[in-house]
Tab-separated table of C-alpha atoms in Angstrom:
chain	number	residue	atom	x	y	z
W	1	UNK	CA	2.187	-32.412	-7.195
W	2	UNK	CA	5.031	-30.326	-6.142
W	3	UNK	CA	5.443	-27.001	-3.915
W	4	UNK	CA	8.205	-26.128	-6.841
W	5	UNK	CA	5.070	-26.844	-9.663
W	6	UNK	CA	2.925	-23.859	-8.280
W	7	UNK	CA	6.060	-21.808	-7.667
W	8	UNK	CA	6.258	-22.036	-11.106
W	9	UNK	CA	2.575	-21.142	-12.326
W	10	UNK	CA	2.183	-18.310	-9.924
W	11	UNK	CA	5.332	-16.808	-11.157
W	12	UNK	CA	3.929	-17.373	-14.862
W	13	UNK	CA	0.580	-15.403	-13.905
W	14	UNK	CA	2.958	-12.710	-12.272
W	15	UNK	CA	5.195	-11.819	-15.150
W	16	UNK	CA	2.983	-13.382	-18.076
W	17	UNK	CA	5.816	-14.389	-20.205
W	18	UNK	CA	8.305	-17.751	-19.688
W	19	UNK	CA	11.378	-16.722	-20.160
W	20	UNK	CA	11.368	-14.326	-17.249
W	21	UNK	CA	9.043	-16.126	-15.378
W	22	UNK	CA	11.909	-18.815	-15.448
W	23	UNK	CA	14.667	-16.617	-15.336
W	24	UNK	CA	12.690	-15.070	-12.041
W	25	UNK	CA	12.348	-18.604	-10.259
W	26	UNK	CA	16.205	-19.345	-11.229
W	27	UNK	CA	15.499	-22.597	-13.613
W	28	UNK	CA	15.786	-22.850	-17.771
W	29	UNK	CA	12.722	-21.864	-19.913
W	30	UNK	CA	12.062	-25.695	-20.802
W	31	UNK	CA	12.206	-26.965	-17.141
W	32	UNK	CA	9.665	-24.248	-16.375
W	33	UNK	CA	7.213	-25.166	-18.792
W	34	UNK	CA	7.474	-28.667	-18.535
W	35	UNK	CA	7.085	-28.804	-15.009
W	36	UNK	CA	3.836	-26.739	-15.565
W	37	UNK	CA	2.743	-29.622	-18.702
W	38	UNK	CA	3.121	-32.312	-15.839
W	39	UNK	CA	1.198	-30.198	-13.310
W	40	UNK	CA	-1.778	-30.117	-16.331
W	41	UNK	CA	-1.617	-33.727	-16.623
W	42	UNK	CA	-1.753	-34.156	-12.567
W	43	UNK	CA	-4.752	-32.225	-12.865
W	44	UNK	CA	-6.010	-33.258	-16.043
W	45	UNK	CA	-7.086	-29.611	-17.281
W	46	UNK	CA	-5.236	-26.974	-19.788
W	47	UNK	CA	-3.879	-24.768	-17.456
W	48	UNK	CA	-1.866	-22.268	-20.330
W	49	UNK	CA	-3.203	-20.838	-23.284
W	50	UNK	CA	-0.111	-21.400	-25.771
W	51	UNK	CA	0.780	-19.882	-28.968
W	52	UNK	CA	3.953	-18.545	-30.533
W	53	UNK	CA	4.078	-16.733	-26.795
W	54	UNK	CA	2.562	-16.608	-23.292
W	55	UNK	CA	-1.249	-15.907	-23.996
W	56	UNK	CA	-2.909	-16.272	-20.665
W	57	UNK	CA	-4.234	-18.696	-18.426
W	58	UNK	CA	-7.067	-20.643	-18.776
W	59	UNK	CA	-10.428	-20.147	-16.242
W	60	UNK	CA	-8.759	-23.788	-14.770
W	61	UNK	CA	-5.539	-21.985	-14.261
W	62	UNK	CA	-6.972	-18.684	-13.047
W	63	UNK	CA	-8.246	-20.633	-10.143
W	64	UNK	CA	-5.342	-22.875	-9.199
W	65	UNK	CA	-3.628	-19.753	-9.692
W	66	UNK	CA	-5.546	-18.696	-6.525
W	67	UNK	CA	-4.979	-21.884	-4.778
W	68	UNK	CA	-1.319	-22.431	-5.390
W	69	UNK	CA	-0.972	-18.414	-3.954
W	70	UNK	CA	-2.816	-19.840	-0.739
W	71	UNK	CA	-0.564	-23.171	-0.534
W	72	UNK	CA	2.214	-21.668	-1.183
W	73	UNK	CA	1.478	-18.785	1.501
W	74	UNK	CA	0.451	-21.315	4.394
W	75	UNK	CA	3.905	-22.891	3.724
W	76	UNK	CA	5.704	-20.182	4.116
W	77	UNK	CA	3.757	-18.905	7.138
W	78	UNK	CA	4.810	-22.274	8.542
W	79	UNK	CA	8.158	-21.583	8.072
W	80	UNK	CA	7.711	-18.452	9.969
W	81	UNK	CA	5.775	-20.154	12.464
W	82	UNK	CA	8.951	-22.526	13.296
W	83	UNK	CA	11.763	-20.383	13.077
W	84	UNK	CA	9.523	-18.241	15.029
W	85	UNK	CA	9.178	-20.948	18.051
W	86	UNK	CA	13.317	-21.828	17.967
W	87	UNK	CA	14.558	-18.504	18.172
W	88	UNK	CA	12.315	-15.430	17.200
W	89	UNK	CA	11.488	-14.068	13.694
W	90	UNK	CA	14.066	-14.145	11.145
W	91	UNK	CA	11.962	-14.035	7.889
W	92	UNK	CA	10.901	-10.681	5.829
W	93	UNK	CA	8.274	-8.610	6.614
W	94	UNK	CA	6.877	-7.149	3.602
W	95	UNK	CA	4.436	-4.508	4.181
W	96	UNK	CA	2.849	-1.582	1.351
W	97	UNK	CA	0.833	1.302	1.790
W	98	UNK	CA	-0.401	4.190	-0.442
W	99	UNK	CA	1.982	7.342	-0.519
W	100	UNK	CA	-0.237	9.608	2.230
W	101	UNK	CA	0.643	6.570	5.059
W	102	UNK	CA	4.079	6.429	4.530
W	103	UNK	CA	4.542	8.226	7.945
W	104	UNK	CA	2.028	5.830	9.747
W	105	UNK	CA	4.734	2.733	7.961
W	106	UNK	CA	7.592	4.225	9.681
W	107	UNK	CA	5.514	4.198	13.164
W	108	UNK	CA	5.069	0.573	13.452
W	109	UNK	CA	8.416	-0.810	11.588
W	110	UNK	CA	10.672	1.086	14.043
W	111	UNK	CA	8.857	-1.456	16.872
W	112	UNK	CA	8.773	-4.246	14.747
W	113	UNK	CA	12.302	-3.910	14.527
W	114	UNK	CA	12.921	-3.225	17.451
W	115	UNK	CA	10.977	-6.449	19.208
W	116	UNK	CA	12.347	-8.978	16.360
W	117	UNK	CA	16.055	-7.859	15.757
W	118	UNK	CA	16.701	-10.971	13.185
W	119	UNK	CA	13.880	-10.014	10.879
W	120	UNK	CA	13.900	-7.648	7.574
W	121	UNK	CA	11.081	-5.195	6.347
W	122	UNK	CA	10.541	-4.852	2.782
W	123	UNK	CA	8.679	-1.607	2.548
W	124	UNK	CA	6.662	-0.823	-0.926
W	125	UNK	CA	5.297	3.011	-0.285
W	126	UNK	CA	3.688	3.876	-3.179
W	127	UNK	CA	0.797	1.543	-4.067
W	128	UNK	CA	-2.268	2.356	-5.002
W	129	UNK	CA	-5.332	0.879	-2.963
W	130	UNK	CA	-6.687	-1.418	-5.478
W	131	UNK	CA	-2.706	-2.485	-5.941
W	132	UNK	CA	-2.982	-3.075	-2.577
W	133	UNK	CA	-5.802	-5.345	-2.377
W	134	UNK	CA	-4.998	-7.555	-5.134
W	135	UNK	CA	-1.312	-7.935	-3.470
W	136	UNK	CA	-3.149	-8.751	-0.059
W	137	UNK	CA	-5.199	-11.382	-1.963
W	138	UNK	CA	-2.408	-13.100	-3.755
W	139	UNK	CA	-0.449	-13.063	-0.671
W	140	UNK	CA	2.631	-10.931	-1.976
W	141	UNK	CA	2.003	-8.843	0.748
W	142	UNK	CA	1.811	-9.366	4.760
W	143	UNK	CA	0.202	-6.263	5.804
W	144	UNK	CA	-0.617	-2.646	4.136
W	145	UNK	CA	-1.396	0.678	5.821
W	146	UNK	CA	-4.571	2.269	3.570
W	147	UNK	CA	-7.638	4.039	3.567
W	148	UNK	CA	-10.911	2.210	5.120
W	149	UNK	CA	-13.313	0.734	2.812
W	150	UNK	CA	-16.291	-1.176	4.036
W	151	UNK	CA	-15.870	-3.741	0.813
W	152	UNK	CA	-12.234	-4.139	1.358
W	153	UNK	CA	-13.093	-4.675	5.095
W	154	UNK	CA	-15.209	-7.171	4.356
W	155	UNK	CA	-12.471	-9.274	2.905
W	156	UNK	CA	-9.513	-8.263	4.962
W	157	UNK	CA	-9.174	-7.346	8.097
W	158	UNK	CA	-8.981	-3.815	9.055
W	159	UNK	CA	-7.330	-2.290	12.641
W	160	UNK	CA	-8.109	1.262	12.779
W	161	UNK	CA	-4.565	3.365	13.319
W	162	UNK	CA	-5.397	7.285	13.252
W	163	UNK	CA	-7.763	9.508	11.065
W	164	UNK	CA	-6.345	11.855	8.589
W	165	UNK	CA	-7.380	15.136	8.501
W	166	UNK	CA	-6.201	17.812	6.501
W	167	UNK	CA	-4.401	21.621	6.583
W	168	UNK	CA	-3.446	23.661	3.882
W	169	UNK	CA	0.273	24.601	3.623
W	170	UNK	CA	0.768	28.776	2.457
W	171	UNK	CA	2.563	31.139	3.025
W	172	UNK	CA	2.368	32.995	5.666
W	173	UNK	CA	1.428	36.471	5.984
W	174	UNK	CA	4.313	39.382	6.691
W	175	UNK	CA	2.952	40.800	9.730
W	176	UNK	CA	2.897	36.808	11.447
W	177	UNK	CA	-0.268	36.736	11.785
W	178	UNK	CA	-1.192	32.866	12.003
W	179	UNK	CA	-4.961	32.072	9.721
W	180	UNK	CA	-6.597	30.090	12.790
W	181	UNK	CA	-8.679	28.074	9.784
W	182	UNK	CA	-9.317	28.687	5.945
W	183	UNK	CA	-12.452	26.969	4.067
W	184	UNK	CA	-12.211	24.383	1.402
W	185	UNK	CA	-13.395	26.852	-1.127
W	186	UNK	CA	-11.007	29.499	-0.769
W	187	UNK	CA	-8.001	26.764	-0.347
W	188	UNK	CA	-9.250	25.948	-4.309
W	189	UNK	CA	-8.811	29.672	-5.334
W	190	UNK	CA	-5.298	29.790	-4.361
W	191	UNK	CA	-2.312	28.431	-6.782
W	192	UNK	CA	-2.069	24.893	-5.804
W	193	UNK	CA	0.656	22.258	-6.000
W	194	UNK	CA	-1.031	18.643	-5.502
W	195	UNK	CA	-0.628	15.002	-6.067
W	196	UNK	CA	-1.201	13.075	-9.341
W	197	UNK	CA	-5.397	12.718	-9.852
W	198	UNK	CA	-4.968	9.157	-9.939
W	199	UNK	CA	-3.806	8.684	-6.543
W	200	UNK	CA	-5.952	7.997	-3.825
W	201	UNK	CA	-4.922	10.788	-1.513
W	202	UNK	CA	-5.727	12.840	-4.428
W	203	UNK	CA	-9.091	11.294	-4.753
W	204	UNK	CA	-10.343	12.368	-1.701
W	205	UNK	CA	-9.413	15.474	-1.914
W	206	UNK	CA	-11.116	16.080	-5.088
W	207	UNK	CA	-14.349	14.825	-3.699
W	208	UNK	CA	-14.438	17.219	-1.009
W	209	UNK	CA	-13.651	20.325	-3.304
W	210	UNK	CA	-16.891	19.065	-5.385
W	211	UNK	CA	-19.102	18.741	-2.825
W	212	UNK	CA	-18.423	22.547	-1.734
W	213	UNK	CA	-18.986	23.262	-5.289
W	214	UNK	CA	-15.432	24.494	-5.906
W	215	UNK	CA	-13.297	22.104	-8.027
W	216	UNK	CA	-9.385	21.975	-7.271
W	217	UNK	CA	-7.224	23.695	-10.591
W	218	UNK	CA	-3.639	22.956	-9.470
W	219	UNK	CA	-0.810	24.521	-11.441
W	220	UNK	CA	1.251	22.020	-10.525
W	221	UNK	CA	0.800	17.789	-10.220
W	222	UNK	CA	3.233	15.318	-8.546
W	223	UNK	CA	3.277	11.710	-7.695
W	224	UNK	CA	5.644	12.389	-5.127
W	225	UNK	CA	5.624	13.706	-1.229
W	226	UNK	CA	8.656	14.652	-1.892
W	227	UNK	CA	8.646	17.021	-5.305
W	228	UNK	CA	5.321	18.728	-3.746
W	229	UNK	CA	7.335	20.021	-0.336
W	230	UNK	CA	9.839	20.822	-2.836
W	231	UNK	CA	7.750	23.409	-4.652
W	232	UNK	CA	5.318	24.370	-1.628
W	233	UNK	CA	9.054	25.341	-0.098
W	234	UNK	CA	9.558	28.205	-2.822
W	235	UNK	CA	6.828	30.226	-1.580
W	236	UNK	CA	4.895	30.331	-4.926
W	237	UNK	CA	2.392	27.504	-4.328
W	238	UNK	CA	-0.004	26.397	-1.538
W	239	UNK	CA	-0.919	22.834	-0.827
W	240	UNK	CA	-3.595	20.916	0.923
W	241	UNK	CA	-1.654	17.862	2.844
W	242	UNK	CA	-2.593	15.375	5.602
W	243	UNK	CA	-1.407	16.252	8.912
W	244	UNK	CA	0.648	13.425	9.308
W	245	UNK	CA	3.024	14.466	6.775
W	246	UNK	CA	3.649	16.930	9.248
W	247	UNK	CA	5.436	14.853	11.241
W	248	UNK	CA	8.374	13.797	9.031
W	249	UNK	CA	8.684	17.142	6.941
W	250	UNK	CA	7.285	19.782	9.501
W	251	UNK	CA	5.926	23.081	8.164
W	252	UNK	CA	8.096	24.921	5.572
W	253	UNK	CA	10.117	28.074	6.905
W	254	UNK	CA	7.582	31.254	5.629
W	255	UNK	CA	4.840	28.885	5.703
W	256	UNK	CA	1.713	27.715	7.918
W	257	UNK	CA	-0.318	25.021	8.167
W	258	UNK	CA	-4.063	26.110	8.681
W	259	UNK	CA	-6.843	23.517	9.565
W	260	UNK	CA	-9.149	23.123	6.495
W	261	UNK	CA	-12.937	23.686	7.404
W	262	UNK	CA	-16.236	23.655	6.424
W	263	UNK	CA	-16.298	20.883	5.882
W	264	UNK	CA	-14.166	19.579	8.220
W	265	UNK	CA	-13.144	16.383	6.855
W	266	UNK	CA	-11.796	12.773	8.129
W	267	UNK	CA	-10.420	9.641	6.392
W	268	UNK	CA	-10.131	6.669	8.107
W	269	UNK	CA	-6.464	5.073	7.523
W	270	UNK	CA	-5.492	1.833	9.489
W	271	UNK	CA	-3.624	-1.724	8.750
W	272	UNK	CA	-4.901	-4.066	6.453
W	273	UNK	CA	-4.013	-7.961	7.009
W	274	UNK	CA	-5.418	-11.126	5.275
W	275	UNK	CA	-8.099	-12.857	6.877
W	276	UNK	CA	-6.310	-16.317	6.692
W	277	UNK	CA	-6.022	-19.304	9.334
W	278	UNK	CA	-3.272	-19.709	10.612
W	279	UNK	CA	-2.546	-15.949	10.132
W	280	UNK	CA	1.068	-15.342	9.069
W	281	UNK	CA	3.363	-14.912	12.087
W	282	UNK	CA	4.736	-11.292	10.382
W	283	UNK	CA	1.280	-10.279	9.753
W	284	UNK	CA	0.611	-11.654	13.335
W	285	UNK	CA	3.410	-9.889	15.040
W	286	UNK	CA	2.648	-6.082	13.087
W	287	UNK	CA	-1.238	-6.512	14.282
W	288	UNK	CA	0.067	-6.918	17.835
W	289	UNK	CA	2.026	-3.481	17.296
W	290	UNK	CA	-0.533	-1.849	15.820
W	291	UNK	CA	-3.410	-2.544	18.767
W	292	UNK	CA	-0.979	-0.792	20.981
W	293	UNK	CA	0.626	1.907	19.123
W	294	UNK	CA	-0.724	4.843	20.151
W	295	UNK	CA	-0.087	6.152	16.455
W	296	UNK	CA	-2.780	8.821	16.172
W	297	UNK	CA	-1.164	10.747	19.657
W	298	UNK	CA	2.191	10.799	18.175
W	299	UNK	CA	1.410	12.113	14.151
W	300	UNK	CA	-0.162	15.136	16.256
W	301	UNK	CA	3.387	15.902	17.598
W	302	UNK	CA	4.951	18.235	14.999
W	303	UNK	CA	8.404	19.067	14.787
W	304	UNK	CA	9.724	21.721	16.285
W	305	UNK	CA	6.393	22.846	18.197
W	306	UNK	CA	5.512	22.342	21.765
């Protein structure tokens, strides 16, 4: 059996189709597939359902799909592991994270960095959480920033890095007055601009508006950070965001951000790594970072304020 074999056949379960599952590991469509017909014989099981196309794996291939991800993963962490010992790391880190902890991301890369100068960061901020799980899992990931979950922290390990609490973002009135806190319920009467109802971040904010008995209505939806400062910014719309955000994009001029109460609510975010021995040496070397970052003191520092 060869490394290159399972290269092959995780690449195939990735993409689902040969030709670009070929043209992905840099080799012809026929010396794909038959280095995947000799890994079937090795093994003596169907591994590929075949037709006039790419139909699937098999339950046999479905779990050496699992096992060539490990292999393959453990060599690569060896890899790491060596380059590591002769002179520091050099490899890629690749770390996700759902949209709302894109600020926590840029908290531990800049050390990362910082302590490994010849190693990369691949950075993939806009994953959802079950995206990032099943990434985690098939080891196309080192490490993700997410919300806790007792199920997924049963599986992977979880390192708590700050709670995320939450203020709404509206104008602000013309005598200056600053709102020292606004309830959930009358946040929901105002014209809101929030994120897409199938992201997480989203999610939880939903939940909370039910439970007070006052459903969200947003005018306005947006899969991106970005587009929803964009509009808060005009003055029209108000938004409920994490305070974290805070940090990178401050508070809007004519705006203020007003703690959201009753209920006062808390999500758990913190980094997620595989529980795997030997641990990778990226996933190794962020975890170290992460038990001494001090990230929860610093996303309460908000531009421009004392």
């Amino acid at each position: 059996m060869l490394l290159r074999q399972l290269e092959y056949l995780v690449a195939l379960a990735r993409v689902r189709h040969f030709a670009r599952a070929a043209q992905e590991c840099y080799v012809s469509q026929p010396a794909l597939s038959e280095a995947i017909r000799k890994l079937e014989e090795e093994l003596d099981v169907p591994l590929v359902r075949r037709g006039r196309r790419f139909e699937g794996l098999t339950p046999e291939g479905e779990r050496i799909v699992v096992w060539a991800q490990r292999i393959l993963a453990d060599r690569d962490a060896m890899k790491e592991e060596v380059r590591g010992l002769r002179g520091g790391l050099s490899g890629r880190l690749r770390i996700g994270s759902v949209p709302t902890a894109s600020t926590a991301v840029s908290l531990l890369t800049e050390p990362f960095c910082t302590e490994n100068p010849l190693a990369t960061v691949q950075v993939m901020a806009d994953l959802q959480a079950a995206d990032i799980v099943e990434k985690l899992q098939a080891y196309e990931l080192d490490a993700a920033v997410t919300y806790y979950s007792p199920a997924v922290a049963r599986r992977l390990r979880f390192i708590a890095l700050y709670r995320e609490r939450y203020v709404l973002l509206t104008e602000a009135p013309a005598d200056g007055r600053q709102l020292a806190e606004v309830s959930w319920a009358d946040a929901a009467a105002r014209p809101l601009c929030l994120l897409h109802p199938m992201m997480q971040g989203r999610r939880v904010l939903d939940a909370v508006f039910e439970e007070v008995g006052t459903p969200a209505r947003p005018r306005v939806e947006t899969d991106s950070i970005a587009s929803l400062f964009a509009h808060v910014r005009t003055g029209r719309w108000a938004s409920v965001v994490p305070h974290a955000w805070l940090h990178v994009f401050g508070v809007p001029v004519g705006m203020q951000a007003v703690p959201l109460v009753n209920p006062v609510r808390t999500e758990r975010i913190g980094l997620l790594i595989p529980r795997r021995e030997p641990i990778s040496v990226m996933g190794q070397a962020l975890a170290e970072i992460a038990g001494r970052a001090d990230i929860a003191a610093t996303l309460e520092q908000v531009p421009g304020r004392s």
